[in-house]
Amino acid sequence: VLMKNLVNVCVGTLGWWIFGWAFAYGNPPANGFIGTEGFVGSEFNTYNSGSLGPDLSGGQSIQLSWFFQWAFCTAGATIVSGGVAERVKSPT
């Protein structure tokens, strides 16, 4: 059970970082269906006054918002996985 949850969190983190954040919050086009920018954390940092730092243009760091939403992403995946594991008989 512990390994299953650890794998869920690791795979969920990679999926959220690569695709999830951009799909959910990546400046959707005119139809507003799905985001098209921000894949692989490309908008997390900005270059201000000669140094690289977090983008604070929205009032808070995008990294902070990403981390907050990541917690829901991985928790949701773990809850679904636990519900399925409870009902499926494992061959081992």
XYZ file of C-alpha atoms in Angstrom:
92
model
C 0.000 0.000 0.000
C 2.824 2.381 0.847
C 4.601 1.716 -2.453
C 1.359 2.183 -4.399
C 0.820 5.595 -2.788
C 4.448 6.574 -3.356
C 4.217 5.643 -7.037
C 0.933 7.587 -7.280
C 2.573 10.696 -5.870
C 5.686 10.391 -8.075
C 3.774 9.789 -11.301
C 1.168 12.397 -10.349
C 3.888 14.963 -9.703
C 5.509 14.388 -13.079
C 2.164 14.513 -14.867
C 1.114 17.685 -13.051
C 4.461 19.366 -13.783
C 4.616 18.343 -17.451
C 0.951 18.659 -18.522
C -1.492 19.342 -15.711
C -0.553 22.876 -14.717
C -0.438 24.063 -18.335
C -3.795 22.479 -19.182
C -5.468 23.940 -16.091
C -3.867 27.400 -15.826
C -1.818 28.006 -18.997
C -3.499 31.020 -20.654
C -6.288 29.378 -22.652
C -7.041 30.610 -26.177
C -10.214 32.484 -27.149
C -12.470 29.441 -26.682
C -11.150 29.025 -23.122
C -11.146 25.225 -23.189
C -7.594 24.258 -22.259
C -4.345 26.056 -21.523
C -1.622 26.228 -24.120
C 1.335 27.701 -22.185
C 3.331 26.775 -19.110
C 4.280 23.195 -19.954
C 7.135 21.758 -17.871
C 7.149 24.793 -15.601
C 8.217 27.149 -18.371
C 6.531 30.197 -16.773
C 7.615 29.644 -13.167
C 10.519 32.104 -13.224
C 11.148 35.510 -14.755
C 14.263 37.537 -15.390
C 13.971 40.785 -13.399
C 16.647 43.392 -12.720
C 19.497 41.155 -13.781
C 18.503 38.104 -11.760
C 16.305 35.070 -12.197
C 13.493 34.753 -9.681
C 9.888 33.742 -9.149
C 7.175 35.428 -11.184
C 5.220 37.571 -8.708
C 3.114 39.441 -11.256
C -0.127 37.846 -10.028
C 0.469 38.803 -6.393
C 1.961 35.465 -5.371
C 4.555 33.094 -6.738
C 3.396 30.741 -9.482
C 5.502 28.058 -7.796
C 3.481 28.461 -4.600
C 0.224 28.147 -6.492
C 1.591 25.146 -8.388
C 2.555 23.406 -5.157
C -0.850 24.088 -3.571
C -2.713 22.651 -6.580
C -0.253 19.740 -6.819
C -1.336 18.601 -3.359
C -4.925 18.249 -4.612
C -3.758 16.486 -7.774
C -1.814 13.806 -5.925
C -4.395 13.435 -3.146
C -7.126 12.874 -5.720
C -5.062 10.242 -7.524
C -4.317 8.448 -4.260
C -7.991 8.442 -3.235
C -9.079 6.960 -6.567
C -6.280 4.402 -6.484
C -7.234 3.361 -2.960
C -10.875 2.959 -3.946
C -9.922 0.756 -6.893
C -7.441 -1.302 -4.847
C -10.128 -1.951 -2.262
C -12.396 -3.552 -4.869
C -9.923 -5.374 -7.118
C -8.451 -8.710 -6.132
C -4.690 -8.729 -6.606
C -3.079 -11.865 -8.072
C -0.293 -11.715 -5.458
